[in-house]
Short mmCIF file of C-alpha atoms and ligand atoms in Angstrom, two decimals:
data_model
loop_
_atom_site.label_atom_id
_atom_site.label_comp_id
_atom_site.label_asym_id
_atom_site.label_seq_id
_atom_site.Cartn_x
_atom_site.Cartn_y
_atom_site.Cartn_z
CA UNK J 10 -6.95 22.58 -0.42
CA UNK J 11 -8.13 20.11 -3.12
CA UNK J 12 -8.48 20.32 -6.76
CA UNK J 13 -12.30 20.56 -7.82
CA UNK J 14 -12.12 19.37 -11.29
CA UNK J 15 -14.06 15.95 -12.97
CA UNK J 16 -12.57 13.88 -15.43
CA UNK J 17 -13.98 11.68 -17.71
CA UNK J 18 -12.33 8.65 -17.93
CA UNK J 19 -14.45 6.64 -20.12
CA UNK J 20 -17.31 8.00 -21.71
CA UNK J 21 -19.84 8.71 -19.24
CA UNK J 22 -17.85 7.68 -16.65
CA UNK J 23 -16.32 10.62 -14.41
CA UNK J 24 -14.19 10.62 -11.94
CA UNK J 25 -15.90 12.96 -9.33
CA UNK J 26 -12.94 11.78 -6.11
CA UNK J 27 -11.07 14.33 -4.04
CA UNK J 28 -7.38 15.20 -4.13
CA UNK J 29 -5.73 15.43 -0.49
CA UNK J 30 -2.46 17.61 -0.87
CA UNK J 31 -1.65 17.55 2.75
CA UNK J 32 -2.18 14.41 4.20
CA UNK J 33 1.28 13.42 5.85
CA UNK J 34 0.32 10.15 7.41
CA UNK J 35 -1.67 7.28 6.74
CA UNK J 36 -1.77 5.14 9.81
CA UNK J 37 2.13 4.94 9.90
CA UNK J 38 2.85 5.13 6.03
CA UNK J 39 4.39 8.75 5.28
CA UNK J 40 2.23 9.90 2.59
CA UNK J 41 4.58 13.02 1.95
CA UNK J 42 3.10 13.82 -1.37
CA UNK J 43 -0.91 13.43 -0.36
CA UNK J 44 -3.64 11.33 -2.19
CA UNK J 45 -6.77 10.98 -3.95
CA UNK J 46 -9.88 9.44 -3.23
CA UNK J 47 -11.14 8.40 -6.43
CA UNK J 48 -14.65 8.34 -6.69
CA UNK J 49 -16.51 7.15 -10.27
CA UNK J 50 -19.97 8.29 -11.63
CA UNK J 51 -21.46 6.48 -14.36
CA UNK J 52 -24.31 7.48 -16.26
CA UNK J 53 -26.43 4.83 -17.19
CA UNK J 54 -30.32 3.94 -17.54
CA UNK J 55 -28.83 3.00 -13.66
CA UNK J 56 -26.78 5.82 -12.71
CA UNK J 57 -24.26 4.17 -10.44
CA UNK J 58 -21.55 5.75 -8.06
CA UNK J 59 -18.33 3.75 -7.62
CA UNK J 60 -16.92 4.33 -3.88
CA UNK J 61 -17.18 7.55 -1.48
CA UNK J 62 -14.50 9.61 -0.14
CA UNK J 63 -12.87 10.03 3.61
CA UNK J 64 -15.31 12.30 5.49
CA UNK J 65 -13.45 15.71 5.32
CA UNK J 66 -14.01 15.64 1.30
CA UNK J 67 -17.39 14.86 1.45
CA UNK J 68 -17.74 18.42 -0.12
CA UNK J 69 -15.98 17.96 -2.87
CA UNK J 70 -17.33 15.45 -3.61
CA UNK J 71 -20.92 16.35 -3.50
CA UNK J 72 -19.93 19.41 -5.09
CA UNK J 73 -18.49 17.25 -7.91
CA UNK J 74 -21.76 15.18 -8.17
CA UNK J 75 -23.76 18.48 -8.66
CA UNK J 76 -21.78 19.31 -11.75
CA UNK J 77 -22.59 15.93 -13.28
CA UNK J 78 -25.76 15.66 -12.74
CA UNK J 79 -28.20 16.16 -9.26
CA UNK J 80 -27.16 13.56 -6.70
CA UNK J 81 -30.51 12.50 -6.47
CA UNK J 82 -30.85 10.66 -10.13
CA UNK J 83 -28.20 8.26 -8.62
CA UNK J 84 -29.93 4.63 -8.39
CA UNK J 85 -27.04 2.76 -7.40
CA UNK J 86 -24.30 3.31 -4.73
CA UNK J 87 -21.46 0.76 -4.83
CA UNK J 88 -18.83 -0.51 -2.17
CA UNK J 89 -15.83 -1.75 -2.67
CA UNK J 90 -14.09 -1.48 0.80
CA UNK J 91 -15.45 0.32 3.97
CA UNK J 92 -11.93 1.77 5.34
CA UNK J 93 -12.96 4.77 6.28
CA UNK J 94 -10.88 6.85 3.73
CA UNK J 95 -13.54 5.36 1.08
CA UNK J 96 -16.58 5.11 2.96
CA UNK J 97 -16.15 8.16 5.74
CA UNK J 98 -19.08 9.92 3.67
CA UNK J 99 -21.58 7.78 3.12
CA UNK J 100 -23.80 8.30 5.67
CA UNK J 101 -24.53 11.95 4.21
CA UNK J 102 -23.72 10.53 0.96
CA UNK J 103 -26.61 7.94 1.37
CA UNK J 104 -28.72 11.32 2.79
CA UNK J 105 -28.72 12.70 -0.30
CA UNK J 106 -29.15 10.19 -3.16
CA UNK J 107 -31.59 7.88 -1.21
CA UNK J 108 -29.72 5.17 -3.26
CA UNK J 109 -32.28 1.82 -4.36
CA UNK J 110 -29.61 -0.04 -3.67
CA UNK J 111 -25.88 -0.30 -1.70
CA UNK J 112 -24.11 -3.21 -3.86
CA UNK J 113 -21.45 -4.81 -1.27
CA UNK J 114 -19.61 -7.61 -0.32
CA UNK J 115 -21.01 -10.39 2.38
CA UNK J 116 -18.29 -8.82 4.50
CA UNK J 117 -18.87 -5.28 3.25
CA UNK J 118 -22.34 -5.25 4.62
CA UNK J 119 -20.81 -6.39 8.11
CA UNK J 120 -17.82 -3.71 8.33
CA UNK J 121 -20.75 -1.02 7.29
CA UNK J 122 -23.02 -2.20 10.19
CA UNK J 123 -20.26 -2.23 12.34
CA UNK J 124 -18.73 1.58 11.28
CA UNK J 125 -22.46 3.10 10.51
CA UNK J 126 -24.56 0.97 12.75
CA UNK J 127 -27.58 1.43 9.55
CA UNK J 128 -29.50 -1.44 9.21
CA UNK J 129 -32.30 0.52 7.25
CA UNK J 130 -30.22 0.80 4.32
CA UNK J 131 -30.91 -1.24 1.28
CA UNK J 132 -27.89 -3.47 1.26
CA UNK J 133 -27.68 -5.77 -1.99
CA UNK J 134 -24.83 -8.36 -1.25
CA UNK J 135 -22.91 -9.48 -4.31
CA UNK J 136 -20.28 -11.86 -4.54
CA UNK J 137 -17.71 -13.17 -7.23
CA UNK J 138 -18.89 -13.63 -10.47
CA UNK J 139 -21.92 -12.33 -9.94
CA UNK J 140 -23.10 -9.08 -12.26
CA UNK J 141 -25.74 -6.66 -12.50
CA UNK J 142 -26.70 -4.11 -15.28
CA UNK J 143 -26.79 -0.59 -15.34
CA UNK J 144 -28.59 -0.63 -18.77
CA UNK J 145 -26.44 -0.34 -21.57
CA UNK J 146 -23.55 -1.74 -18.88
CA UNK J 147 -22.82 -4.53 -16.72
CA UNK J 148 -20.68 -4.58 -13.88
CA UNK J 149 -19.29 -8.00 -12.52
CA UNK J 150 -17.80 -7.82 -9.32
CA UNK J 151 -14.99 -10.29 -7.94
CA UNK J 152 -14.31 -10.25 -4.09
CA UNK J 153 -10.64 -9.76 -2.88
CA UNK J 154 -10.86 -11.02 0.44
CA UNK J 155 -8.03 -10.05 2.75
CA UNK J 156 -6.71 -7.64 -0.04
CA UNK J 157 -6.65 -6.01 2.01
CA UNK J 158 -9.56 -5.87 4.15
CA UNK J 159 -12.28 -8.84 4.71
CA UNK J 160 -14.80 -7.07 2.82
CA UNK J 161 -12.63 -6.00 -0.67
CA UNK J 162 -13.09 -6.30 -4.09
CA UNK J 163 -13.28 -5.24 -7.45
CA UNK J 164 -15.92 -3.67 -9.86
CA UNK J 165 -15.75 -4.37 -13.34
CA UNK J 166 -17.66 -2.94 -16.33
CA UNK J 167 -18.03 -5.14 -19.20
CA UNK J 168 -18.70 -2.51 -21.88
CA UNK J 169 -15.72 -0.12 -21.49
CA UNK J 170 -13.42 -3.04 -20.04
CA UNK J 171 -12.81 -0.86 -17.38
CA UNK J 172 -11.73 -2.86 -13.65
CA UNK J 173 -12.62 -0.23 -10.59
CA UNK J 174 -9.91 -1.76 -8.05
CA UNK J 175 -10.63 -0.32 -4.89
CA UNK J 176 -6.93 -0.33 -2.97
CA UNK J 177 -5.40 -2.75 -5.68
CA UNK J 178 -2.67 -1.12 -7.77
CA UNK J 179 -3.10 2.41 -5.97
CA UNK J 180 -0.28 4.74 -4.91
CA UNK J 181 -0.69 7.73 -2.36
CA UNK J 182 0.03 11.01 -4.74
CA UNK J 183 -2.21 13.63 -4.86
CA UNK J 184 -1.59 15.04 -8.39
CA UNK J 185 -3.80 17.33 -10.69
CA UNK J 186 -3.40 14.72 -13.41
CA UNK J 187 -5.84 11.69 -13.71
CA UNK J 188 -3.87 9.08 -15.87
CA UNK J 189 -0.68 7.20 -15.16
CA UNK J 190 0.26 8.97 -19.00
CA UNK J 191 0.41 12.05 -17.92
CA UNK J 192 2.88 11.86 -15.18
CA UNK J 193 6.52 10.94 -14.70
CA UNK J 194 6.35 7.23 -14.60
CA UNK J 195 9.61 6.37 -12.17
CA UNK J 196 7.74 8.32 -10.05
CA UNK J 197 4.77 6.76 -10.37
CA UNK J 198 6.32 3.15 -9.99
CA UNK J 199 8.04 4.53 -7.03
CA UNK J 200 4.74 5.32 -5.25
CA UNK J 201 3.03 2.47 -6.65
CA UNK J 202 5.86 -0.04 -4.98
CA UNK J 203 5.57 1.90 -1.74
CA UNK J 204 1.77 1.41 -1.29
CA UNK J 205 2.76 -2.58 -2.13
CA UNK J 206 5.58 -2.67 0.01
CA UNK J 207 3.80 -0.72 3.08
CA UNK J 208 -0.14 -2.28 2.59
CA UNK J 209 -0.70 -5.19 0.49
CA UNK J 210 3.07 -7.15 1.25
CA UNK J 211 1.34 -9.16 3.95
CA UNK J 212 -1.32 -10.37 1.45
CA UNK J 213 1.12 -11.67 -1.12
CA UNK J 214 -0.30 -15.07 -1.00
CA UNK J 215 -3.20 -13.81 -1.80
CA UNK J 216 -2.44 -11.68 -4.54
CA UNK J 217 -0.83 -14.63 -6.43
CA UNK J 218 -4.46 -16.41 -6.31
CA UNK J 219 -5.96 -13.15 -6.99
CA UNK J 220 -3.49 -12.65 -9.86
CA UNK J 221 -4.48 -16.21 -11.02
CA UNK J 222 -8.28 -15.85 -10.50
CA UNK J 223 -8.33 -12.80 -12.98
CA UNK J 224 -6.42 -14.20 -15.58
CA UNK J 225 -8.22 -17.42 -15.49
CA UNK J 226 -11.41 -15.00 -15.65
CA UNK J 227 -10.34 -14.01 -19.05
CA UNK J 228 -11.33 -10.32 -18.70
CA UNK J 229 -10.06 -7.42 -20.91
CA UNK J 230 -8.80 -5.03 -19.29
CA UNK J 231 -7.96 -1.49 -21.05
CA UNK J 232 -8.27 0.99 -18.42
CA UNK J 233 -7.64 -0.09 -14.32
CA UNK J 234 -8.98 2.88 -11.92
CA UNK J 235 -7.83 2.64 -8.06
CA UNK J 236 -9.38 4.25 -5.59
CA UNK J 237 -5.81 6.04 -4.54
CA UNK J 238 -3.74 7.84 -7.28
CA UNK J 239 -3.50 7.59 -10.97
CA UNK J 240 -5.38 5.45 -13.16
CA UNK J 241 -3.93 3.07 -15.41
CA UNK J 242 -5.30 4.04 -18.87
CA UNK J 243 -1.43 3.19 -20.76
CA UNK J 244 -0.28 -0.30 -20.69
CA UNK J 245 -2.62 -0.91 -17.55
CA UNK J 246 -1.46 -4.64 -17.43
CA UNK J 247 2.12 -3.04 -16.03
CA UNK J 248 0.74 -2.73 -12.70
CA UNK J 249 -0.61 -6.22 -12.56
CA UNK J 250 2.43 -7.21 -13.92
CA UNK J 251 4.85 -4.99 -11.01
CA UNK J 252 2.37 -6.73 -8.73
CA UNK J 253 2.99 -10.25 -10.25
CA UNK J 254 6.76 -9.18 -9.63
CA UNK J 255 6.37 -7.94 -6.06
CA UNK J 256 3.85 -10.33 -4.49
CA UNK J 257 6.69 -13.14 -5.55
CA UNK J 258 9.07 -11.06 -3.29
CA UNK J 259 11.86 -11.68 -5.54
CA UNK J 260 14.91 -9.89 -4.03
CA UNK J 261 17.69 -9.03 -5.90
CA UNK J 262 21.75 -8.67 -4.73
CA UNK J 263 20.57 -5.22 -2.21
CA UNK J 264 21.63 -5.27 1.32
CA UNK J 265 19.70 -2.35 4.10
CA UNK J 266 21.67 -1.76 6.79
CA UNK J 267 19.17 -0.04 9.08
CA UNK J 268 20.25 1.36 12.33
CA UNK J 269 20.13 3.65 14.89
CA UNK J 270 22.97 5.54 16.95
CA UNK J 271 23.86 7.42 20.26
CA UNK J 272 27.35 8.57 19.85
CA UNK J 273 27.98 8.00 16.48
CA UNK J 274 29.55 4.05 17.43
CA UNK J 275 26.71 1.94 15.87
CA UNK J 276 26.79 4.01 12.88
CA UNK J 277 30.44 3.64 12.24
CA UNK J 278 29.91 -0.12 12.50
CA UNK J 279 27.22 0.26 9.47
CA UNK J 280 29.35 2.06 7.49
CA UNK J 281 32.39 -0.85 7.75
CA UNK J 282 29.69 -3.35 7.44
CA UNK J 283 28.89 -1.66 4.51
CA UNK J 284 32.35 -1.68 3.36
CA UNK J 285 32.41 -5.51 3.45
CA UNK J 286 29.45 -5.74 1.61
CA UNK J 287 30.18 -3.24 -1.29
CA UNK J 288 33.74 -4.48 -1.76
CA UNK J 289 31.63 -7.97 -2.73
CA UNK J 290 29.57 -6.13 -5.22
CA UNK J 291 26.32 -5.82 -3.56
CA UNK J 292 24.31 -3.04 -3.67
CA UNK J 293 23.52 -1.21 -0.63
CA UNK J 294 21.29 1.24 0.83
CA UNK J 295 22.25 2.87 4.78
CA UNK J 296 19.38 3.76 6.35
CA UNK J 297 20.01 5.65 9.69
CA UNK J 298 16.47 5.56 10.97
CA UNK J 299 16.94 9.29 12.42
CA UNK J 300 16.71 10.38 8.49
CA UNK J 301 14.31 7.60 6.77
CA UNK J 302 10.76 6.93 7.81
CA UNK J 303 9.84 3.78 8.43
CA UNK J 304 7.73 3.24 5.29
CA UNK J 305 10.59 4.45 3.34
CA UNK J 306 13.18 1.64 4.56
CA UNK J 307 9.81 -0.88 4.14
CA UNK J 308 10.03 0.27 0.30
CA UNK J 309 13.60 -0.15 0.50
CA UNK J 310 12.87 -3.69 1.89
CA UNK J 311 10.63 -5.00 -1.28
CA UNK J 312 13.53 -5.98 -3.19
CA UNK J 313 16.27 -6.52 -0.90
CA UNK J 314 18.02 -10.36 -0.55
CA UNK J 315 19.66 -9.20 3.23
CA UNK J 316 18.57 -7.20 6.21
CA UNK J 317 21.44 -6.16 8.85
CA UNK J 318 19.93 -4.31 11.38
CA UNK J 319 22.27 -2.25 14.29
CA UNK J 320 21.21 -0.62 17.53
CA UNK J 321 23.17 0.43 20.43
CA UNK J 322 21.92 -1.18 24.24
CA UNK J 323 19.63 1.89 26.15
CA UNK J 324 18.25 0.74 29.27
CA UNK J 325 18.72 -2.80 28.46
CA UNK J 326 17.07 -2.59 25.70
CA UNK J 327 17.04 -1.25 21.73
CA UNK J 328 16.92 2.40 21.05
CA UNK J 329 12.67 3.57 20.04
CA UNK J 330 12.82 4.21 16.32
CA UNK J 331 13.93 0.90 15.92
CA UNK J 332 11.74 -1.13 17.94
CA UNK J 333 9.02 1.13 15.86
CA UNK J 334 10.86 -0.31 12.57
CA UNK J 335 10.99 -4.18 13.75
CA UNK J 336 6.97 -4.14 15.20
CA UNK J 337 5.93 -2.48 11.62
CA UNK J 338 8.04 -5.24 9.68
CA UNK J 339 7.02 -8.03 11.55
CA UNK J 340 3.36 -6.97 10.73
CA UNK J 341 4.37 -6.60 7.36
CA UNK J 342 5.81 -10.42 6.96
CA UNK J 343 8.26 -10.08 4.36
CA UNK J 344 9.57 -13.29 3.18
CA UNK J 345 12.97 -14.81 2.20
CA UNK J 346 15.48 -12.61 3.91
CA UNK J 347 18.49 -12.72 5.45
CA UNK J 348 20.18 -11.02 7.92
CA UNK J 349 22.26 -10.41 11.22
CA UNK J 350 22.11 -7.56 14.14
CA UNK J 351 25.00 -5.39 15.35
CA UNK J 352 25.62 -2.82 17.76
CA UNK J 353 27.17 -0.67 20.28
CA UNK J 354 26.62 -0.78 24.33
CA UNK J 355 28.44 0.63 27.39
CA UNK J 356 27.97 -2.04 30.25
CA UNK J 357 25.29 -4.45 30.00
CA UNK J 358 24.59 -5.16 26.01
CA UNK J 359 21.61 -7.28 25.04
CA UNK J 360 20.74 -4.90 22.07
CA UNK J 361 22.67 -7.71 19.53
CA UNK J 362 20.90 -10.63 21.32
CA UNK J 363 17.35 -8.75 20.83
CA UNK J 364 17.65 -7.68 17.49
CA UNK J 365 18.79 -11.17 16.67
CA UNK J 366 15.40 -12.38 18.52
CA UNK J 367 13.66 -9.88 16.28
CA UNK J 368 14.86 -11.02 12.53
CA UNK J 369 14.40 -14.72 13.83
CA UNK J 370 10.49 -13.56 14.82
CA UNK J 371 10.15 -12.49 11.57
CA UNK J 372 11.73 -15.29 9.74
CA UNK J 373 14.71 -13.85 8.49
CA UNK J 374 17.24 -16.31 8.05
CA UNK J 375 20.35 -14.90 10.52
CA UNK J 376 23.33 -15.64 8.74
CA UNK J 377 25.92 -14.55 11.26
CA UNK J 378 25.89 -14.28 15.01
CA UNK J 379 26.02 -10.13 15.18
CA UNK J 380 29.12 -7.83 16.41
CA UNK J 381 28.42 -6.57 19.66
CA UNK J 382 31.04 -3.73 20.55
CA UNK J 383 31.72 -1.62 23.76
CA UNK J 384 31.77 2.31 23.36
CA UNK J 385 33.95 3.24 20.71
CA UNK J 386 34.58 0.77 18.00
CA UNK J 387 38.92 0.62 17.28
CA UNK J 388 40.43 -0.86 14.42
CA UNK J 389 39.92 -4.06 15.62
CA UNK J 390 36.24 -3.98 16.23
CA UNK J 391 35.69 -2.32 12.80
CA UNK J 392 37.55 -5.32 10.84
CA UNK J 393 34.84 -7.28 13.05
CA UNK J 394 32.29 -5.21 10.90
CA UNK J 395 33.44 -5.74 7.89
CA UNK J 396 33.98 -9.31 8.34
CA UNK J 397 30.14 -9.57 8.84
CA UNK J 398 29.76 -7.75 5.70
CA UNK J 399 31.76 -10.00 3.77
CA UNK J 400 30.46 -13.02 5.64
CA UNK J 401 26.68 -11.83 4.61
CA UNK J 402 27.89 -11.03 0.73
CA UNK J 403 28.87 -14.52 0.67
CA UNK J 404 25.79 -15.70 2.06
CA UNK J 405 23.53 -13.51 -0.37
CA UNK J 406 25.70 -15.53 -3.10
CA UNK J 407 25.03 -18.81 -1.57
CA UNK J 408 21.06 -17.82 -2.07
CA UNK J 409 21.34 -16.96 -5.20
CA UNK J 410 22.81 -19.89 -6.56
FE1 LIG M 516 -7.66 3.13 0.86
FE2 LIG M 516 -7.98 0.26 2.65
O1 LIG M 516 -8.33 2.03 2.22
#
């Protein structure tokens, strides 16, 4: 089901996207409260569409068009990023508006060769700096290379100071409200730090220059509208701000201790690592990877100092959700970590050595050689535990100072 309603969000600029209240999963990121696929129309002596919408919507958002004006008085079809959740309609988009001209970048026009195979359509390559006028507007585009895709970047219109930021500073939440006002705003933060933590982290580099670029740019900014979510019409420079924060990947005194169990012995070792770790003050979150999706404890990870990670052996190996977890972080590069590996076995116990392997392969800085315990921890084993929480607390100090 989606919600068929327009908004204007600037004057004679609608938002004519889709709302997606049941997506569940976006390649491996739990989207367990939807999205949007925001689409803008501007009316102008140019009438200009702003991005498409993933192919199941292409409906709605036709049938959004149609209530601004007919599709076919569209001169000017822009793109911003060719993932397929904002370019799966254009083919049939294209169909119907005969556009004069497809604005993209140098890499945009590849990656729409490559997913539409079209080389009759009238591409107009743009890069940064460069603008073009609608009439009474102008929009400047900027390329974002790499955030996150080769062929990103922004839109932004002069006139009504208004930056169109493709997968920058979105959040996957399909709500009936447009603006980042109108909503509860941890919750919005929340989702907005998720979609950070989960798609642009790896890019972080990046979005420091990117960060720099714009301000060096000099642009006013009073309204920022992603292509995922809510758009930033109060205070819009908070997001660029959180993003500021998060690319930085400051981590504060937090500690995850992710794990999975068998028999209940791995998990009692978190919970007296834990114990060393809290009696030191540091905040902790237990994340039993049975219960938390892996996007979730990625979240988690944003602004967390230490990473202790537990498995018991199966097979000779690590148990499945968390070789899942370690090949999404790795992809994910976080940086400036710490951590160490625990975990039960029965005879032959290499889980400790491999998730040791694992943090080191990601550049976590392993603090402390791991507990590796047989069957059931005792009393014993369990002071073991805490020990390596204490002996990671310490370390987390150490950083910080
Ligand atoms: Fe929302 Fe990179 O697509």
């Amino acid at each position: 089901m989606t919600l068929r309603t327009i908004t204007e969000v600037k004057k004679g600029i609608n938002w004519v996207g889709a709302v997606d209240w049941t997506v569940r999963d976006f390649h491996g990121y739990s989207t367990y409260k939807g999205t949007t696929y925001n689409s803008f129309l501007v009316l102008d002596e140019k009438v200009t569409l702003f991005d498409t919408v993933k192919k199941p919507f292409k409906m709605d958002l036709i049938h959004n068009l149609y209530k601004v004006i007919d599709p076919k008085k569209i001169d000017y079809l822009v793109v911003n990023h060719v993932e397929p959740d904002h370019s799966g309609s254009i083919p049939e988009i294209v169909e119907l508006i005969q556009p004069e001209k497809i604005f993209c970048s140098s890499r945009g026009k590849k990656a729409l060769l490559d997913h539409y195979h079209r080389e009759d359509w009238p591409y107009e390559v743009v890069e940064t700096g460069q603008e073009i006028s609608l009439g009474k507007r102008t929009v400047q585009f900027i390329e974002t290379r790499m955030v996150h895709w080769p062929d990103s970047m922004f839109s932004y219109i002069k006139e009504d100071e208004l930056l169109i930021s493709s997968d920058g500073f979105g959040q996957h939440w399909a709500t009936s409200e447009r603006f980042n006002d109108e909503v509860d705003q941890s919750e919005l933060m929340a989702h907005a730090a998720k979609y950070y933590a989960n798609i642009l982290l790896p890019y972080s580099a990046l979005i420091q220059k990117l960060i720099a670029n714009v301000q060096k740019m000099d642009l006013k900014i009073s309204m920022i509208a992603p292509d995922h979510g809510l758009i930033w019409r109060q205070n819009p420079l908070q997001i660029i701000q959180a993003y500021d924060e998060w690319s930085r990947q400051i981590s504060r005194q937090k500690a995850l201790i992710i794990y999975d169990t068998m028999w209940h012995s791995t998990e009692m070792m978190a919970k007296a690592i834990a114990d060393g770790l809290a009696e030191n003050g540091v905040s902790i979150k237990l994340l039993d990877l049975a219960v938390n999706h892996r996007s979730d404890v990625i979240t988690e990870l944003l602004d967390a100092k230490a990473v202790i990670v537990g498995s018991p052996t199966l097979n000779n190996g690590i148990l499945p959700r968390m070789a899942d977890l370690l090949c999404y972080m790795k992809g994910l590069r976080p940086l400036g970590k710490i951590g160490a590996a625990f975990g039960s076995y029965g005879w032959s116990g290499e889980s400790v050595k491999l998730l040791t392997k694992s943090l080191e392969e990601m550049k976590v800085k392993v603090v402390h050689p791991g507990v590796s315990l047989q069957f059931v921890p005792d009393h014993a084993g369990l002071k073991q535990c805490v020990d390596l929480g204490r002996d990671i607390a310490k370390a987390m100090k150490e950083e910080a100072e």
